[in-house]
Short mmCIF file of C-alpha atoms in Angstrom, two decimals:
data_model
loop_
_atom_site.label_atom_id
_atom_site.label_comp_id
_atom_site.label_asym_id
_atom_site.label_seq_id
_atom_site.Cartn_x
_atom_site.Cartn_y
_atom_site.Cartn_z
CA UNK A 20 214.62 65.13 66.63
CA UNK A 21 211.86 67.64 67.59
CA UNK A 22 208.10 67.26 66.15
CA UNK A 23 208.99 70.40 63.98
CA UNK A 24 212.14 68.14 62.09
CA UNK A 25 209.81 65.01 62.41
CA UNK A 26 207.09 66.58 60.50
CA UNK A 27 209.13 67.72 58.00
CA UNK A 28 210.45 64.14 57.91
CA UNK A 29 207.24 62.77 57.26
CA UNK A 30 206.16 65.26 54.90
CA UNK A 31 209.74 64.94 52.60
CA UNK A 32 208.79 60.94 52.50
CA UNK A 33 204.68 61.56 52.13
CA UNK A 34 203.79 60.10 55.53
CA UNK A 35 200.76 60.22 56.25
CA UNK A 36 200.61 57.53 59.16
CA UNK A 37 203.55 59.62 60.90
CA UNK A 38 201.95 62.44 60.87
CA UNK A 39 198.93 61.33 62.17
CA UNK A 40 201.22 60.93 65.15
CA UNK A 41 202.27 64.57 65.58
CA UNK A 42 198.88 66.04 65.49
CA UNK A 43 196.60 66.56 68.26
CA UNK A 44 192.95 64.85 67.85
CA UNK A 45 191.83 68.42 67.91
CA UNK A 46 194.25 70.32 65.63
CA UNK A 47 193.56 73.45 63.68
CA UNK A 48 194.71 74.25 60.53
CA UNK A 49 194.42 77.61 58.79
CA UNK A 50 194.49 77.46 55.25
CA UNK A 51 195.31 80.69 53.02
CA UNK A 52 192.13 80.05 51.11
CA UNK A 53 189.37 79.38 53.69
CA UNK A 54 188.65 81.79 56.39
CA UNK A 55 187.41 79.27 58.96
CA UNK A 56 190.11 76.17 60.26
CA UNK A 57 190.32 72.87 58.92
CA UNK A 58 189.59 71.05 62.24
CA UNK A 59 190.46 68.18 63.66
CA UNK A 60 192.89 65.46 62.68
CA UNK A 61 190.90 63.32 60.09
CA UNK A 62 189.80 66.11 58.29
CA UNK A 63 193.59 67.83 58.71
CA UNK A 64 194.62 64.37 57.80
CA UNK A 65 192.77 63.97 54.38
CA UNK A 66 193.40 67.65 53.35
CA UNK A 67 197.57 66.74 53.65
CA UNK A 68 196.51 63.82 51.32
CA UNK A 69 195.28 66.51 49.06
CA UNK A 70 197.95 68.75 49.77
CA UNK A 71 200.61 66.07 48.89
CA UNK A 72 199.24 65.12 45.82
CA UNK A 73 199.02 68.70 44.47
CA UNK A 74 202.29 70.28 45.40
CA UNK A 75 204.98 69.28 42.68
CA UNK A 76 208.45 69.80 44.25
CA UNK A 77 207.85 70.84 47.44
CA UNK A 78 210.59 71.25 49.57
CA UNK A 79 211.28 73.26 53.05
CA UNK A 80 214.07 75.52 52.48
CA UNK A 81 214.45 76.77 56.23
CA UNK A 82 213.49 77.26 59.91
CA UNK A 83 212.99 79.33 62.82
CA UNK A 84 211.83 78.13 65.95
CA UNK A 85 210.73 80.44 69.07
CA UNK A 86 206.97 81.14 70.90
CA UNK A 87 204.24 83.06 69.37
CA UNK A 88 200.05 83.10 70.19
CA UNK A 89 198.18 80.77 69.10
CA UNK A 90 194.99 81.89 66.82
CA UNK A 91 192.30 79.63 68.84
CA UNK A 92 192.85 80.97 72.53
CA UNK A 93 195.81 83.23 72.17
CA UNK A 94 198.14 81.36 74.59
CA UNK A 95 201.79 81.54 73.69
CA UNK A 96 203.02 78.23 72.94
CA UNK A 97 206.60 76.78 71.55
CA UNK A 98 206.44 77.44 67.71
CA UNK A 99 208.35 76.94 64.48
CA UNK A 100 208.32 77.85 61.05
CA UNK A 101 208.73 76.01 58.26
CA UNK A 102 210.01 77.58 54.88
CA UNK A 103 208.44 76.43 51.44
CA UNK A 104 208.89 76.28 47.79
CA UNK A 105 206.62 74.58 45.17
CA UNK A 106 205.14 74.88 42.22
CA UNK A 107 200.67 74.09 42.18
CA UNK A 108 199.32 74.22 38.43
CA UNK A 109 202.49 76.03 36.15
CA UNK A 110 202.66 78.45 39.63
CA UNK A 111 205.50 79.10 42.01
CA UNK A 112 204.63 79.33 45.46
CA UNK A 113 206.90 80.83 48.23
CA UNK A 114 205.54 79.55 51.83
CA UNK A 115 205.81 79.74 55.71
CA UNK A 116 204.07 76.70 57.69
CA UNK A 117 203.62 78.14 60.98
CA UNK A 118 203.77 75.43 63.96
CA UNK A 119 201.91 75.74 67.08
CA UNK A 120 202.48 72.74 69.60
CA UNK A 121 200.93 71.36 72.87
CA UNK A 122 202.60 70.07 76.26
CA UNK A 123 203.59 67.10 74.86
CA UNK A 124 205.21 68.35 71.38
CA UNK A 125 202.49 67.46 68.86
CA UNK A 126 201.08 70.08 66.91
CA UNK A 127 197.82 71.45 67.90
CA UNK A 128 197.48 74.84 65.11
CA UNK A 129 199.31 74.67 61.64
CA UNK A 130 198.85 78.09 59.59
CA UNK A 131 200.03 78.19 56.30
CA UNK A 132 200.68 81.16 54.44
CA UNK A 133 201.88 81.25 50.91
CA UNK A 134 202.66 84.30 48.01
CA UNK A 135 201.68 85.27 45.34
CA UNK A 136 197.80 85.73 45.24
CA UNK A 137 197.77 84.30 41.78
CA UNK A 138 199.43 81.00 43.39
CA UNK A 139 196.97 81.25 46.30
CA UNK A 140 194.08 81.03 43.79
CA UNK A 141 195.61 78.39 41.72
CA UNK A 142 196.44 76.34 44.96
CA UNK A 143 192.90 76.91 46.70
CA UNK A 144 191.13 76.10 43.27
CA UNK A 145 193.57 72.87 43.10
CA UNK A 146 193.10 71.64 46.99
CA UNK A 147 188.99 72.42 46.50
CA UNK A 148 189.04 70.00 43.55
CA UNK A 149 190.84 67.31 45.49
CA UNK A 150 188.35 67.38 48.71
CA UNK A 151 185.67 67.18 46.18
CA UNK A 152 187.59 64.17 44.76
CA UNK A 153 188.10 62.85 48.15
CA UNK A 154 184.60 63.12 49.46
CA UNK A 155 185.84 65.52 52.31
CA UNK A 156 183.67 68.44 51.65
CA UNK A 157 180.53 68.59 48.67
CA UNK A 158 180.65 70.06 45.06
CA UNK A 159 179.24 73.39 44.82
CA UNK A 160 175.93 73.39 44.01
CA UNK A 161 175.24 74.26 40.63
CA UNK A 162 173.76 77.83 40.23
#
């Protein structure tokens, strides 16, 4: 089993522990709703806590697998993509988790991208409300 199947393993059972083991201590992840990366592996980490709480059904419903550039130094490294579907606040979300991995098969860059906007807002106002929860990043401050 690759890291591409054993992520999705550990994601289908809500692992958390396993996939601290796939990611690199400096991974990147690139969120639909933030411009800059979620970086490194506790803060990665605690947003897939989030993320795992908010999706209801989430399931992958394909793969491809191949090379593509990577967004942090654009060196082409082996790749796969993950298909999505699940539902965040009453909205259905179509998805493509984008898998960029390191010499040694762990994943270094993650980039999700999901459709429709209106289940991008609904998801980014969802997954701000649980790092808020979580202590991960502050509240806004009231204006």
């Amino acid at each position: 089993m690759d890291a591409a199947e054993r992520f999705r393993a550990a994601v289908d059972r809500r692992d958390l522990a396993a996939m601290e083991d796939l990611f690199t201590d400096d991974i990147r992840l690139y969120s639909p709703v933030k411009f800059q990366p979620f970086e490194g592996k506790p803060m990665v980490l605690g947003l897939f806590g989030v993320l795992l709480r908010t999706f209801e059904n989430f399931r992958y419903i394909g793969r491809f697998a191949g090379t593509a550039e990577t967004s942090a130094d654009g060196t082409a490294s082996p790749s796969a993509a993950l298909l999505f579907r699940t539902t965040v606040g009453g909205k259905q979300i179509h998805g493509i988790d984008l898998l960029h991995f390191d010499g040694d098969g762990r994943i270094k860059e993650f980039t999700v991208m999901v459709r429709p906007q209106s289940a991008v807002q609904a998801l980014g106002e969802a997954v701000l409300a649980g790092l808020i929860d979580d202590g991960l990043v502050p509240a806004p401050a009231d204006q």
